[in-house]
CSV table of C-alpha atoms and ligand atoms in Angstrom, one decimal:
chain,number,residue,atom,x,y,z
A,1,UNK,CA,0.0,0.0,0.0
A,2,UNK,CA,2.9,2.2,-0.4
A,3,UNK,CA,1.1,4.1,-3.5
A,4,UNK,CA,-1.4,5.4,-0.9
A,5,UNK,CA,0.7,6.8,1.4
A,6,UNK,CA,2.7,8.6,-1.3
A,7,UNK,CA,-0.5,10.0,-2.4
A,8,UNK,CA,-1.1,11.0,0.8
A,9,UNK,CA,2.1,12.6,1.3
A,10,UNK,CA,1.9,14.4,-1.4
A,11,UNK,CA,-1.3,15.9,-1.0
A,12,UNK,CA,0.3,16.9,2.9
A,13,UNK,CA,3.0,18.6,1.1
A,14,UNK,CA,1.5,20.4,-2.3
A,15,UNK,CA,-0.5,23.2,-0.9
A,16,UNK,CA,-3.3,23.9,-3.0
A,17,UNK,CA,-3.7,20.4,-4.8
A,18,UNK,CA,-6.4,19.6,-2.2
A,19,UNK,CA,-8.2,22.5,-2.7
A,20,UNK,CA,-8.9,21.4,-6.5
A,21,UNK,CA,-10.0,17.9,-5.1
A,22,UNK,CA,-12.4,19.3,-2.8
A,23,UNK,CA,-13.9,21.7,-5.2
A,24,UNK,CA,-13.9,18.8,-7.6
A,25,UNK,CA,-15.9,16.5,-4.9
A,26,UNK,CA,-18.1,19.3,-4.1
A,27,UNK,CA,-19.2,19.4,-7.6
A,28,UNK,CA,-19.7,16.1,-8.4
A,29,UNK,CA,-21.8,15.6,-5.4
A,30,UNK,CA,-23.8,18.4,-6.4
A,31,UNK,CA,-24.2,17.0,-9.6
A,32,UNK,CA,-24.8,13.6,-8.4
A,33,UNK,CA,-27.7,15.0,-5.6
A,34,UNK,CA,-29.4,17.1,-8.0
A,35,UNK,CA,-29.9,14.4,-10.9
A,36,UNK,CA,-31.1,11.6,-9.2
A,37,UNK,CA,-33.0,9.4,-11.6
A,38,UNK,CA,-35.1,6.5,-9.6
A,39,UNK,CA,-36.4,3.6,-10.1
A,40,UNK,CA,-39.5,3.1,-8.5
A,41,UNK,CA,-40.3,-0.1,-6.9
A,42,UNK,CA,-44.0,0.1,-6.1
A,43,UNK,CA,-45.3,-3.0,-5.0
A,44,UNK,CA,-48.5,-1.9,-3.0
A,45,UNK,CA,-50.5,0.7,-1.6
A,46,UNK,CA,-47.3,2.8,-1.1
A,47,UNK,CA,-46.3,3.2,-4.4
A,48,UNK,CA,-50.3,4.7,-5.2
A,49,UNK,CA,-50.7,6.9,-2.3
A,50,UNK,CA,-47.4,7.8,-1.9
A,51,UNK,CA,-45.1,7.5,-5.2
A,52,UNK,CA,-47.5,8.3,-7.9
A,53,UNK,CA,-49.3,11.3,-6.1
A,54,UNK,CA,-45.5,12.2,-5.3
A,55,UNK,CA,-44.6,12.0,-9.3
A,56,UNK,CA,-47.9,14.1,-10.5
A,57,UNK,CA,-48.1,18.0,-10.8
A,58,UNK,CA,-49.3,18.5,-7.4
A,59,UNK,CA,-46.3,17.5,-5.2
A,60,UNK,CA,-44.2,17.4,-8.1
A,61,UNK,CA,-40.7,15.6,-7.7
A,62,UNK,CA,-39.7,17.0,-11.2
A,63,UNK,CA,-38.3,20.5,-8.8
A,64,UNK,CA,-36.0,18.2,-7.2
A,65,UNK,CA,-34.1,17.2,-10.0
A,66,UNK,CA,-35.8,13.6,-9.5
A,67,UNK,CA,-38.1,13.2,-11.8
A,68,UNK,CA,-37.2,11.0,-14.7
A,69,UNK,CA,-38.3,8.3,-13.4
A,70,UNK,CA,-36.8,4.5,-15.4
A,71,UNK,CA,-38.3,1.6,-15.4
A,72,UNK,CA,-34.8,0.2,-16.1
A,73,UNK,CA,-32.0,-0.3,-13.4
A,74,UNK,CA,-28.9,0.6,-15.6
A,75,UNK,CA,-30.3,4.2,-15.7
A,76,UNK,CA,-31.3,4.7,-12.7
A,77,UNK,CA,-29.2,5.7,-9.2
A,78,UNK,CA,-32.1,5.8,-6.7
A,79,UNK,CA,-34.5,2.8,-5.9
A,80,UNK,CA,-37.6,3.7,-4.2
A,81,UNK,CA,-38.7,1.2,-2.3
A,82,UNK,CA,-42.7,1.7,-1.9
A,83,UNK,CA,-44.9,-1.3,-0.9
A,84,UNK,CA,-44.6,-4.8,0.7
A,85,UNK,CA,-41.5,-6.9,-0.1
A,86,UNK,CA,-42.1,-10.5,0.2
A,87,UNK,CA,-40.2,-13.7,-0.2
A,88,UNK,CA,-40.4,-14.6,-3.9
A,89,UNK,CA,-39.4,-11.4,-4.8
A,90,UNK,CA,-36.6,-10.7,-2.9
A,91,UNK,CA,-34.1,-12.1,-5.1
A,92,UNK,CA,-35.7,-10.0,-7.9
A,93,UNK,CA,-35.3,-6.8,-5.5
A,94,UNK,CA,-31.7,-8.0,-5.5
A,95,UNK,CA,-31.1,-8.5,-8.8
A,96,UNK,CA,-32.6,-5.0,-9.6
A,97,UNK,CA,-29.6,-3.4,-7.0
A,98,UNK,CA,-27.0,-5.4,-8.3
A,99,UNK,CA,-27.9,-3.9,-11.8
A,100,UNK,CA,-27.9,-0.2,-11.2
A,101,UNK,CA,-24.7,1.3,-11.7
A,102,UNK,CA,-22.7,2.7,-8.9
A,103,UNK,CA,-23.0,5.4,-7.2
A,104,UNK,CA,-26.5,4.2,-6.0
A,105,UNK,CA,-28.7,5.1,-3.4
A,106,UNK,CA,-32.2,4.0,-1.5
A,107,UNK,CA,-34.9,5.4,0.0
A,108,UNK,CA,-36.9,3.1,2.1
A,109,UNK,CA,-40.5,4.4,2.1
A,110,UNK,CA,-43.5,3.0,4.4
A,111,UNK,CA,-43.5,0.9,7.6
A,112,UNK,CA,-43.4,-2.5,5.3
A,113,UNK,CA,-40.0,-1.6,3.7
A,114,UNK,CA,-38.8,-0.8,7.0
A,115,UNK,CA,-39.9,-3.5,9.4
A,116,UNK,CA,-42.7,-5.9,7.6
A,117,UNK,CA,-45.4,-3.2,9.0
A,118,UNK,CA,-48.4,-4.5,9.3
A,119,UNK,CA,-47.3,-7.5,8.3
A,120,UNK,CA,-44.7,-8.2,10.9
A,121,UNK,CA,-46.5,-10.9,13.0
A,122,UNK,CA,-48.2,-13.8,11.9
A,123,UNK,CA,-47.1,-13.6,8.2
A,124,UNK,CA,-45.7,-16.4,6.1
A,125,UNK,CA,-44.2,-14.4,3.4
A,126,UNK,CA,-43.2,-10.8,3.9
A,127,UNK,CA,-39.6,-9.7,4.9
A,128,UNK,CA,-39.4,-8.0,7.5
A,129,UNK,CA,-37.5,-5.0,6.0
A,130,UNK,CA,-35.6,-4.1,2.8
A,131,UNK,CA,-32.7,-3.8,4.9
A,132,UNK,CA,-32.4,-7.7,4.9
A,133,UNK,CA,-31.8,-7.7,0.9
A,134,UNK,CA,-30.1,-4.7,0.3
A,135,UNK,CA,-28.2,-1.7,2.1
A,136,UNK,CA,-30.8,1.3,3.0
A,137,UNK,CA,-29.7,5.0,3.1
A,138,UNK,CA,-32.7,6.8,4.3
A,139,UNK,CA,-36.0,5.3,5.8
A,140,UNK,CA,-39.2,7.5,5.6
A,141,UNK,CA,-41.7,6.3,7.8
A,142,UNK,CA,-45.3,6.2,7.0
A,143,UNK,CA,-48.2,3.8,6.4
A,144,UNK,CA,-48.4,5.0,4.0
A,145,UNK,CA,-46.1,8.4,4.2
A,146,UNK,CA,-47.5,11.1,2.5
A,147,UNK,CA,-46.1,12.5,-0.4
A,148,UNK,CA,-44.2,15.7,1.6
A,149,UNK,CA,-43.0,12.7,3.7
A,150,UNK,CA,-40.8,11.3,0.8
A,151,UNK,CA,-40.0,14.6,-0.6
A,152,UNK,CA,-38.2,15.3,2.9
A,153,UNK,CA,-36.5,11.8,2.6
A,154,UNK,CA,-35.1,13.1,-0.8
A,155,UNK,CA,-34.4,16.0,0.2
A,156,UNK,CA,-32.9,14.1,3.2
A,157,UNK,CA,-30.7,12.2,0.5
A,158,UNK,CA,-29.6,15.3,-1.7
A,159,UNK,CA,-28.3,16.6,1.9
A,160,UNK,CA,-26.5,13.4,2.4
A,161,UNK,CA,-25.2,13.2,-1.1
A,162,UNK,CA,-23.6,16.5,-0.8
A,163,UNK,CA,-21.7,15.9,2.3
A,164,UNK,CA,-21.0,12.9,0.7
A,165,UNK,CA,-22.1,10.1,2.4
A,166,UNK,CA,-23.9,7.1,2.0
A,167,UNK,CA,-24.8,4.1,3.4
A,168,UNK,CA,-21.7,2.5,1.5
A,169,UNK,CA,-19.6,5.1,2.0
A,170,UNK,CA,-20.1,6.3,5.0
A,171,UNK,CA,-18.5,9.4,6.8
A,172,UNK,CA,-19.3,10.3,10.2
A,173,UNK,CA,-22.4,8.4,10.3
A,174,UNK,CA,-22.6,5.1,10.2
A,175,UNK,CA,-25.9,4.2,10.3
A,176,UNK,CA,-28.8,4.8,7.7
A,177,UNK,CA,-31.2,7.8,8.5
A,178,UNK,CA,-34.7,8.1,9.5
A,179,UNK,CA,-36.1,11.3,8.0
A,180,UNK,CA,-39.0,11.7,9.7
A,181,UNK,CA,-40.9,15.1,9.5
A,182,UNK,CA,-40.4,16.6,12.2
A,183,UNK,CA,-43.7,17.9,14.6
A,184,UNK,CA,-45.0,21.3,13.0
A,185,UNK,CA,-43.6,21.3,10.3
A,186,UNK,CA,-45.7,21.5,7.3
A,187,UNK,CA,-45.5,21.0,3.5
A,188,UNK,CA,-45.2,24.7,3.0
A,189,UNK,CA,-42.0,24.8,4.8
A,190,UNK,CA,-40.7,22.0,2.9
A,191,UNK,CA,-41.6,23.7,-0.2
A,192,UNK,CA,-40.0,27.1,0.8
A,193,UNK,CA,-36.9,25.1,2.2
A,194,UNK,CA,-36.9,23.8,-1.4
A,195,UNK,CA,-37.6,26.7,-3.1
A,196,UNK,CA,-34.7,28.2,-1.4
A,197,UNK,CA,-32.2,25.8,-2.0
A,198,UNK,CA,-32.8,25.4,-5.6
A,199,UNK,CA,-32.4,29.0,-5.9
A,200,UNK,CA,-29.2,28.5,-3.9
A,201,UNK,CA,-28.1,26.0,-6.1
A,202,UNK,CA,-28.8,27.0,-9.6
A,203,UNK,CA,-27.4,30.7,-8.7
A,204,UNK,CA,-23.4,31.0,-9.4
A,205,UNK,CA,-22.7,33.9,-7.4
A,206,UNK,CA,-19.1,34.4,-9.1
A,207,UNK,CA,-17.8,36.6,-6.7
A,208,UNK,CA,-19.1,34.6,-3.7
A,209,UNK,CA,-17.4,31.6,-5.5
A,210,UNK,CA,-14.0,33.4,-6.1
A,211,UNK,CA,-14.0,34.5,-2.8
A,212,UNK,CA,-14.3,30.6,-1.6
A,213,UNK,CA,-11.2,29.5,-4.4
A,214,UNK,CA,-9.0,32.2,-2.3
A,215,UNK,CA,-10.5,31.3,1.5
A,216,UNK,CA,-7.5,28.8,2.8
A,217,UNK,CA,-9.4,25.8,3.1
A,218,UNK,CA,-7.0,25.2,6.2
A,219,UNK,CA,-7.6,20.6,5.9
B,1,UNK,CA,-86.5,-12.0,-11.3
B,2,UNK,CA,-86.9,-12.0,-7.5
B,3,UNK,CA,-85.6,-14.3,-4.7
B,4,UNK,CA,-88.1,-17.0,-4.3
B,5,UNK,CA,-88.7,-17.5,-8.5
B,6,UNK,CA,-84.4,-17.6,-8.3
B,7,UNK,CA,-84.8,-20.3,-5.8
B,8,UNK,CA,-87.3,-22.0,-7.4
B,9,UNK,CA,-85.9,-22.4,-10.4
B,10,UNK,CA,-82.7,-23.6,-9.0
B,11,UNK,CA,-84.3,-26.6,-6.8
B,12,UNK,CA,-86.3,-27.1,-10.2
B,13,UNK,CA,-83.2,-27.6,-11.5
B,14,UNK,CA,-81.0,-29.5,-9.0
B,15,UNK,CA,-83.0,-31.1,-6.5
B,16,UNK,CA,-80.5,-31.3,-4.1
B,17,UNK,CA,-79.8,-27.9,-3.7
B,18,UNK,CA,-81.1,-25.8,-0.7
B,19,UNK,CA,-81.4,-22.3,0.5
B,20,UNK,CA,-78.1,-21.6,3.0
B,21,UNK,CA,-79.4,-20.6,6.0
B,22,UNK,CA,-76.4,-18.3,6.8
B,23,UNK,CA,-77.1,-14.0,6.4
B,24,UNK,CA,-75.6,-12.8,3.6
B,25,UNK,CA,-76.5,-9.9,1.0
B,26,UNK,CA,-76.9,-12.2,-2.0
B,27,UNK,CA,-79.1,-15.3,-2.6
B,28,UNK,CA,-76.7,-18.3,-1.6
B,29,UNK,CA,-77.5,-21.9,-2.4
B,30,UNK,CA,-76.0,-24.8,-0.2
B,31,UNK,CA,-75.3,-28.1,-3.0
B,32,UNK,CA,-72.9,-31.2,-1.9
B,33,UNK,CA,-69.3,-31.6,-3.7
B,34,UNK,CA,-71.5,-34.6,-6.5
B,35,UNK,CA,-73.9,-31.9,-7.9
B,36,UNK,CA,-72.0,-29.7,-8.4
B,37,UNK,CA,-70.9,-29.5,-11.8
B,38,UNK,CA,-74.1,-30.6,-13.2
B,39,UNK,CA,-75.7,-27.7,-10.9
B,40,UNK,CA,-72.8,-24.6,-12.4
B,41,UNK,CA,-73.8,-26.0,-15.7
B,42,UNK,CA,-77.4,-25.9,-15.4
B,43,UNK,CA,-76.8,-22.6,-13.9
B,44,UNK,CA,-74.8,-20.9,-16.7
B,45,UNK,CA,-76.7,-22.4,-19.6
B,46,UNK,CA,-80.6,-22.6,-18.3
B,47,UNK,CA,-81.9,-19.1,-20.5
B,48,UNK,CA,-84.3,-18.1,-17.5
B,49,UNK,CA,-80.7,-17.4,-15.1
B,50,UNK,CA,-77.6,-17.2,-17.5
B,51,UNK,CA,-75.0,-17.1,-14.9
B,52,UNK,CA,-72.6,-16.8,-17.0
B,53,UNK,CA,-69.5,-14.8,-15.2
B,54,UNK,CA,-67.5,-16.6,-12.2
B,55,UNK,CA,-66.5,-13.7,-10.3
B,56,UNK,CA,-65.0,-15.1,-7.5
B,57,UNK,CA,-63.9,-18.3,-6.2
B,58,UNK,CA,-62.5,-18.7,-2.8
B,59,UNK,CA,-62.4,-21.0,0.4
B,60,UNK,CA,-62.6,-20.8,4.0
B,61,UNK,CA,-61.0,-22.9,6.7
B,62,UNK,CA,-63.7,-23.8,9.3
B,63,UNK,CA,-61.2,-25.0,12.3
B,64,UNK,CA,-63.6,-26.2,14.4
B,65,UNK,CA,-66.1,-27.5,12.5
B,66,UNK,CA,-63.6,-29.9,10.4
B,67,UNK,CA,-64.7,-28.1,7.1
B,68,UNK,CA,-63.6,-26.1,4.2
B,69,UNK,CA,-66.5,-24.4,2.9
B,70,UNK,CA,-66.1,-23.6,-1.0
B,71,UNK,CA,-68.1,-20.3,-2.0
B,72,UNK,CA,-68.6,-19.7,-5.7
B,73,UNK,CA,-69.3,-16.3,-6.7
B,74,UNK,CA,-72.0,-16.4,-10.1
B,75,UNK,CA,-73.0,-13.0,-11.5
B,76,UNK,CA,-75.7,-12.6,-14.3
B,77,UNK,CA,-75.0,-10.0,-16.6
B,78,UNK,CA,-78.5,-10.3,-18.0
B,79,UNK,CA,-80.8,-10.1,-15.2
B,80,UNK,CA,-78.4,-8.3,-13.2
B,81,UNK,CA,-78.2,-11.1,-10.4
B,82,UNK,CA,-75.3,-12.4,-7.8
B,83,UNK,CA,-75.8,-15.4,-6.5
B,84,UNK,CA,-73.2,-17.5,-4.2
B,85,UNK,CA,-72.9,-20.9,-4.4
B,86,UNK,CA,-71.4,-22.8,-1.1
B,87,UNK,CA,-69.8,-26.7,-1.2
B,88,UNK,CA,-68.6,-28.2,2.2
B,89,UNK,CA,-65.9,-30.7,2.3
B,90,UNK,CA,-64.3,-32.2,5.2
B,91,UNK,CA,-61.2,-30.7,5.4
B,92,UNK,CA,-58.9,-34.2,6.8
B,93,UNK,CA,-60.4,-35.3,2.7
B,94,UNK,CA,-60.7,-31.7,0.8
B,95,UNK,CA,-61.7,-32.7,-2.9
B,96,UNK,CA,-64.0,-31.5,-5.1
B,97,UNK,CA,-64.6,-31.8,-8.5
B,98,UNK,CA,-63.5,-28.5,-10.9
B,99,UNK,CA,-65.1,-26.9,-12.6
B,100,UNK,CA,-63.1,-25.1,-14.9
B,101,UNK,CA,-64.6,-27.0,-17.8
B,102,UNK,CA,-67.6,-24.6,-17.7
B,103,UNK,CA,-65.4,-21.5,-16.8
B,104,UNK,CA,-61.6,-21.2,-18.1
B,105,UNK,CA,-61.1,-18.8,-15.5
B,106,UNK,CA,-61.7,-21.2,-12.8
B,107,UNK,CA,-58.6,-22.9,-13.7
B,108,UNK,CA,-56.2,-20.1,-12.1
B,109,UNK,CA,-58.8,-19.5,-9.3
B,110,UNK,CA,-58.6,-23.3,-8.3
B,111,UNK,CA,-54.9,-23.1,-8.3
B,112,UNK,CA,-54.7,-20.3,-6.2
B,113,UNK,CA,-57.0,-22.1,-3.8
B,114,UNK,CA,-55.5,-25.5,-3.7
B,115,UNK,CA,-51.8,-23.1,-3.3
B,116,UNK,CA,-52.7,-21.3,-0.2
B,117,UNK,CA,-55.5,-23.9,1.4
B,118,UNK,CA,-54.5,-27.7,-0.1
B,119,UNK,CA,-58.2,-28.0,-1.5
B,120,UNK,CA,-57.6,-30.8,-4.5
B,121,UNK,CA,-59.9,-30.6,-7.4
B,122,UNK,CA,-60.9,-33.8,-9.3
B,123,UNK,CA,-60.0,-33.7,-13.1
B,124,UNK,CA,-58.0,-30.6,-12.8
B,125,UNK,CA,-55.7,-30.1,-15.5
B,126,UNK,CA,-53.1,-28.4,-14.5
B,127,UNK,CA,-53.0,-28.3,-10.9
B,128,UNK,CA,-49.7,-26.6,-9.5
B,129,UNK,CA,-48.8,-24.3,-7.3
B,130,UNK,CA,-49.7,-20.2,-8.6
B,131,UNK,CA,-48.1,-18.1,-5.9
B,132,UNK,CA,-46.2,-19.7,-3.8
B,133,UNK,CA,-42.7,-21.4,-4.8
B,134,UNK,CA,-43.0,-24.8,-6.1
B,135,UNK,CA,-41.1,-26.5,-3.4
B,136,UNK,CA,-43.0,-25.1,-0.5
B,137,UNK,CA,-44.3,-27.2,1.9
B,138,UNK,CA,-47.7,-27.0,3.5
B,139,UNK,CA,-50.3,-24.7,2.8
B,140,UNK,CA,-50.0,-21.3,4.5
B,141,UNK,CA,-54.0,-19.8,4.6
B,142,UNK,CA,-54.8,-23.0,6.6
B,143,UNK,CA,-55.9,-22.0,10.4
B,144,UNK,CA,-53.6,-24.5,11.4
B,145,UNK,CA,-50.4,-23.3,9.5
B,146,UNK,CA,-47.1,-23.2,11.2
B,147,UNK,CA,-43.1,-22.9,9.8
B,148,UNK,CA,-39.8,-21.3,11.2
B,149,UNK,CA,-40.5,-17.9,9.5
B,150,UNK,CA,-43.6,-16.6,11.2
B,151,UNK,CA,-43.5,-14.5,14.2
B,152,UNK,CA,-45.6,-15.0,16.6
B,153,UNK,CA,-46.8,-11.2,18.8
B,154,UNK,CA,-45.2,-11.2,21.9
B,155,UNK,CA,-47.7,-11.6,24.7
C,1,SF4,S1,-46.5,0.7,4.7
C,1,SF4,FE1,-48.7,0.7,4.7
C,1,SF4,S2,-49.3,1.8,2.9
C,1,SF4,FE2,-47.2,1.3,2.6
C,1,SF4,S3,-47.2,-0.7,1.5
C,1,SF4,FE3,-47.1,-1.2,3.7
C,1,SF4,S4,-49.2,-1.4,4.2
C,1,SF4,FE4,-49.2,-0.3,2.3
């Protein structure tokens, strides 16, 4: 592993080489948290009350960047878990995962992707969470959540993504996030929050950004 | 055509067919597992009913009372009528015959019983497993089901 550690040491001892990596992680991660495209995996009620009403013009996931929606798994980066996940298709759940290129993400939505649900007891075919098939990085709780429940679990994810963590690679958390809306919080806030940072986002403020590029990042 | 003339008709029909006494909110007709066929056929083709949709077929376990009770569910698009047709089995010796020479559709609906319940259906001729993976054992919508998956709710 000595290539490593020379990498290392050079990065310790070129003053300014860093600085270009981290701006060059920053935008990537922007990038990557601003164009998520899912795949959604509705298998019950979730994926009607919850996904589609999410999807149409009234919650709208199209301002998030998330909205081309592919029924494939090779162009797709998020999987949206909505709905019951039982036995026999597990190993098609997997399969799906396996296929979607890296980086890749999920959001776990409703109480059966997290736990079983309402089918936790007394049931001779539903797993009892996605988490036994494939790694989660943000549960949204629910039965079924509403809609403003999964756009704060993306937003939750875009947030993630642009510290860059994820369940795979994680920083300083180590264990997936439950982004449950917290009490008083309505979907009017949500929306301004969004609102807000979209207009953060797709703003360059040059001079704000030039003054960053000569800030000593001081890692 | 009203209740009693629907009755009538049917024990014209198939003598050994009787009125259920259970409550329900369509006309339901009691017939044992030997009349059967001859009774859904008589149903469907006899012009004054013309039951000719299955909507539903299902079973239930009856625990206690040793039975699986077999309800049929006929609609008439013509006269605008639902009636429900009941079999009892004894469930240690579940067969009936099918009848999915009258209906095609009954074919999938039998499977999907004898998957989840173990009912067996005389003549069937495909009878597999629809749901379920083909080397599961036991069948999990019986009252008396049990494996190493299912949790039990702590007391
Ligand atoms: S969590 Fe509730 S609403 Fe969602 S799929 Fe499960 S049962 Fe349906």
């Amino acid at each position: 592993m000595g290539l490593v550690k020379k990498e290392e040491y050079a990065f310790d001892t070129m003053p300014g080489v860093d600085v270009v990596l981290t701006k060059i992680d920053y935008v990537v991660n922007w990038a990557r948290s601003n164009s998520l495209w899912p795949l959604t995996f509705g298998t019950s009620c979730c994926a009607i009350e919850m996904l589609m009403a999410t999807g149409g013009p009234r919650h709208d996931l199209a301002r998030f960047g998330a909205e081309v929606t592919r029924p494939s798994p090779r162009q797709a980066d998020l999987l949206i878990l909505a709905g019951t996940i039982v036995k026999r298709m597990a190993p098609r759940l997997r399969t799906l995962y396996d296929q979607m290129a890296e980086p890749r993400y999920v959001i776990a939505t409703g109480a059966c992707t997290i736990s079983g649900g309402p089918f936790l007891y007394h049931s001779y075919s539903t797993i009892r969470g996605a988490d036994e098939i494939i790694p989660v990085d943000v549960y949204v709780p629910g039965c079924p959540p509403r809609p403003e429940s999964l756009l704060h679990g993306l937003l939750t994810l875009q947030k993630l993504i642009k510290e860059g963590q994820t369940i795979r690679k994680p920083g300083v958390r180590h264990k997936p996030v439950i982004s449950e809306i917290p009490e008083g919080v309505s979907r009017e806030d949500i929306t301004a929050e969004m609102v807000e940072l979209l207009e953060h986002d797709s703003v360059v403020n040059i001079e704000e950004t030039l003054g960053n590029l000569e800030r000593p990042t001081g890692i | 055509m009203t209740t009693e003339e629907l009755f009538q008709v049917i024990t014209e029909l198939e003598p050994s067919a009787k009125q259920s006494e259970k409550t329900s909110d369509r006309p339901t007709v009691e017939v044992p597992p030997e009349a059967l066929v001859a009774l859904m056929q008589k149903l469907r083709d006899d012009p004054r009913l013309s039951f000719n949709m299955l909507l539903a077929h299902t079973a239930v376990d009856w625990l206690e009372e040793r039975l699986f009770e077999m309800v049929y569910q006929l609609y008439s698009p013509q006269n605008q009528q639902y009636l429900a047709v009941l079999v009892y089995v004894p469930r240690n010796n579940p067969v009936v015959p099918t009848i999915s020479s009258i209906w095609r559709i009954a074919e999938f609906q039998e499977r999907e019983v004898y998957d989840l319940l173990g009912v067996l259906y005389d003549e069937h001729p495909d009878l597999r497993r629809l749901f379920l993976e083909d080397d599961w054992t036991g069948f999990p919508l019986r009252k008396s089901y049990q494996d190493d998956f299912i949790l039990e709710r702590p007391k």
